[in-house]
Structure formats: C-alpha cells, structure tokens
Amino acid sequence: HAESRGEPVNGQIAVANVVLNRVKNSSYPNTVYGVIFDRKYGVQFQPVANGSIYNTPSKKSVYAPKKAVYGENNIDNCLYFLNEKVATNFWIVNNRKYYTTINNHSFYL
C-alpha cells in the first residue's frame, strides 16, 4: 500500500512482482519480509525509511499482491522500479535495462 497506493491495480501487481522476483533471485533475501526490509545496499523501499510501510492498506492494496502471489506477473523478471517524478537517486535508470512503465512507476530488469 505504502509503495503503490494511488496506482492502478496492474501497477500494484507489478510492484508486488518486483518483491517476488527478488525473493527468487539469489542476490536478495529469500523471504518477502527480508526483501522489503533489506538494507544491504541501503534502504530498498522508501516506505521502510519513512515508516509508511506500517499504514493500514486499502482493499485494493491487499488484492494486488494476492494476484501476484497466485501467479499474475505483468513485468517479467524485473527487479527494480522507481517513480521518476519523486525519485532522488537514479542509479536504476543509469545501470539497469528499462522494461516498461505503468502509470507512475518505471520497471527495470
């Protein structure tokens, strides 16, 4: 909810898939909790840094990750995303291959 509220459901599913793709990738922790709270290279998700991760999610924000967990994937193997309108670090843009944009988030392999 904290990372993708206000995004369409397909954008929220894509954000959830980034987390799930990281769980499957040996470069990241092997649990959803581990990925979300990973600090190996600094805070990975802004809501962890600002505390909004603990806000009560909307129904739509609960529905989207469930769709992802049950196999819906609209971003292939992307491991990164950012909202370029509010981002302060553009390492992803400069170092990863662009895949697609869904509403306000750009996704990268």
GROMACS .gro file of C-alpha atoms in nm:
model
  109
    1HIS     CA    1   0.000   0.000   0.000
    2ALA     CA    2   0.267   0.248   0.102
    3GLU     CA    3   0.470   0.199  -0.215
    4SER     CA    4   0.195   0.192  -0.477
    5ARG     CA    5  -0.122   0.349  -0.337
    6GLY     CA    6  -0.289   0.560  -0.600
    7GLU     CA    7  -0.159   0.336  -0.877
    8PRO     CA    8  -0.391   0.120  -1.088
    9VAL     CA    9  -0.421  -0.245  -0.988
   10ASN     CA   10  -0.185  -0.355  -1.267
   11GLY     CA   11   0.078  -0.115  -1.129
   12GLN     CA   12   0.032  -0.252  -0.780
   13ILE     CA   13   0.064  -0.607  -0.913
   14ALA     CA   14   0.387  -0.507  -1.086
   15VAL     CA   15   0.531  -0.362  -0.763
   16ALA     CA   16   0.440  -0.685  -0.582
   17ASN     CA   17   0.613  -0.882  -0.858
   18VAL     CA   18   0.936  -0.687  -0.809
   19VAL     CA   19   0.935  -0.807  -0.448
   20LEU     CA   20   0.855  -1.165  -0.550
   21ASN     CA   21   1.118  -1.160  -0.825
   22ARG     CA   22   1.374  -1.052  -0.568
   23VAL     CA   23   1.272  -1.335  -0.335
   24LYS     CA   24   1.352  -1.578  -0.619
   25ASN     CA   25   1.684  -1.406  -0.702
   26SER     CA   26   1.994  -1.523  -0.513
   27SER     CA   27   2.121  -1.163  -0.478
   28TYR     CA   28   1.839  -1.082  -0.235
   29PRO     CA   29   1.690  -1.230   0.084
   30ASN     CA   30   1.467  -1.531   0.022
   31THR     CA   31   1.156  -1.404   0.203
   32VAL     CA   32   0.911  -1.122   0.129
   33TYR     CA   33   0.984  -0.967   0.469
   34GLY     CA   34   1.359  -0.997   0.405
   35VAL     CA   35   1.331  -0.826   0.066
   36ILE     CA   36   1.110  -0.543   0.190
   37PHE     CA   37   1.333  -0.466   0.490
   38ASP     CA   38   1.665  -0.540   0.312
   39ARG     CA   39   1.934  -0.280   0.392
   40LYS     CA   40   2.234  -0.448   0.230
   41TYR     CA   41   2.285  -0.155  -0.009
   42GLY     CA   42   2.077   0.094   0.188
   43VAL     CA   43   1.701   0.103   0.229
   44GLN     CA   44   1.543  -0.059  -0.076
   45PHE     CA   45   1.192   0.083  -0.043
   46GLN     CA   46   1.111   0.438   0.065
   47PRO     CA   47   0.812   0.338   0.284
   48VAL     CA   48   1.053   0.144   0.506
   49ALA     CA   49   1.262   0.458   0.551
   50ASN     CA   50   0.970   0.691   0.623
   51GLY     CA   51   0.759   0.447   0.827
   52SER     CA   52   0.459   0.445   0.593
   53ILE     CA   53   0.510   0.069   0.549
   54TYR     CA   54   0.307   0.036   0.870
   55ASN     CA   55   0.000   0.224   0.740
   56THR     CA   56  -0.324   0.026   0.708
   57PRO     CA   57  -0.357  -0.094   0.347
   58SER     CA   58  -0.663  -0.038   0.131
   59LYS     CA   59  -0.861  -0.335  -0.002
   60LYS     CA   60  -0.711  -0.277  -0.347
   61SER     CA   61  -0.363  -0.280  -0.196
   62VAL     CA   62  -0.430  -0.621  -0.042
   63TYR     CA   63  -0.589  -0.760  -0.360
   64ALA     CA   64  -0.294  -0.676  -0.590
   65PRO     CA   65  -0.019  -0.869  -0.409
   66LYS     CA   66  -0.251  -1.167  -0.375
   67LYS     CA   67  -0.287  -1.168  -0.754
   68ALA     CA   68   0.093  -1.164  -0.781
   69VAL     CA   69   0.138  -1.443  -0.528
   70TYR     CA   70  -0.112  -1.655  -0.722
   71GLY     CA   71   0.092  -1.615  -1.040
   72GLU     CA   72  -0.009  -1.296  -1.219
   73ASN     CA   73   0.308  -1.132  -1.350
   74ASN     CA   74   0.298  -0.831  -1.582
   75ILE     CA   75   0.666  -0.729  -1.559
   76ASP     CA   76   0.857  -1.048  -1.640
   77ASN     CA   77   1.176  -1.068  -1.429
   78CYS     CA   78   1.207  -0.701  -1.330
   79LEU     CA   79   1.393  -0.645  -1.005
   80TYR     CA   80   1.368  -0.266  -0.986
   81PHE     CA   81   1.120   0.016  -1.019
   82LEU     CA   82   1.104   0.383  -0.945
   83ASN     CA   83   0.879   0.682  -0.979
   84GLU     CA   84   1.097   0.926  -1.169
   85LYS     CA   85   0.878   1.220  -1.062
   86VAL     CA   86   0.976   1.179  -0.698
   87ALA     CA   87   1.300   0.977  -0.712
   88THR     CA   88   1.615   1.130  -0.568
   89ASN     CA   89   1.851   0.854  -0.680
   90PHE     CA   90   1.871   0.746  -1.044
   91TRP     CA   91   2.111   0.454  -1.011
   92ILE     CA   92   1.845   0.222  -1.155
   93VAL     CA   93   1.793   0.437  -1.466
   94ASN     CA   94   2.167   0.454  -1.528
   95ASN     CA   95   2.252   0.091  -1.455
   96ARG     CA   96   1.959  -0.135  -1.537
   97LYS     CA   97   1.773  -0.220  -1.857
   98TYR     CA   98   1.437  -0.045  -1.893
   99TYR     CA   99   1.138  -0.277  -1.934
  100THR     CA  100   0.812  -0.078  -1.915
  101THR     CA  101   0.621   0.199  -1.740
  102ILE     CA  102   0.288   0.152  -1.565
  103ASN     CA  103   0.133   0.481  -1.462
  104ASN     CA  104   0.394   0.649  -1.236
  105HIS     CA  105   0.640   0.363  -1.199
  106SER     CA  106   0.910   0.260  -1.447
  107PHE     CA  107   1.028  -0.101  -1.422
  108TYR     CA  108   1.377  -0.230  -1.491
  109LEU     CA  109   1.539  -0.572  -1.533
   0.00000   0.00000   0.00000
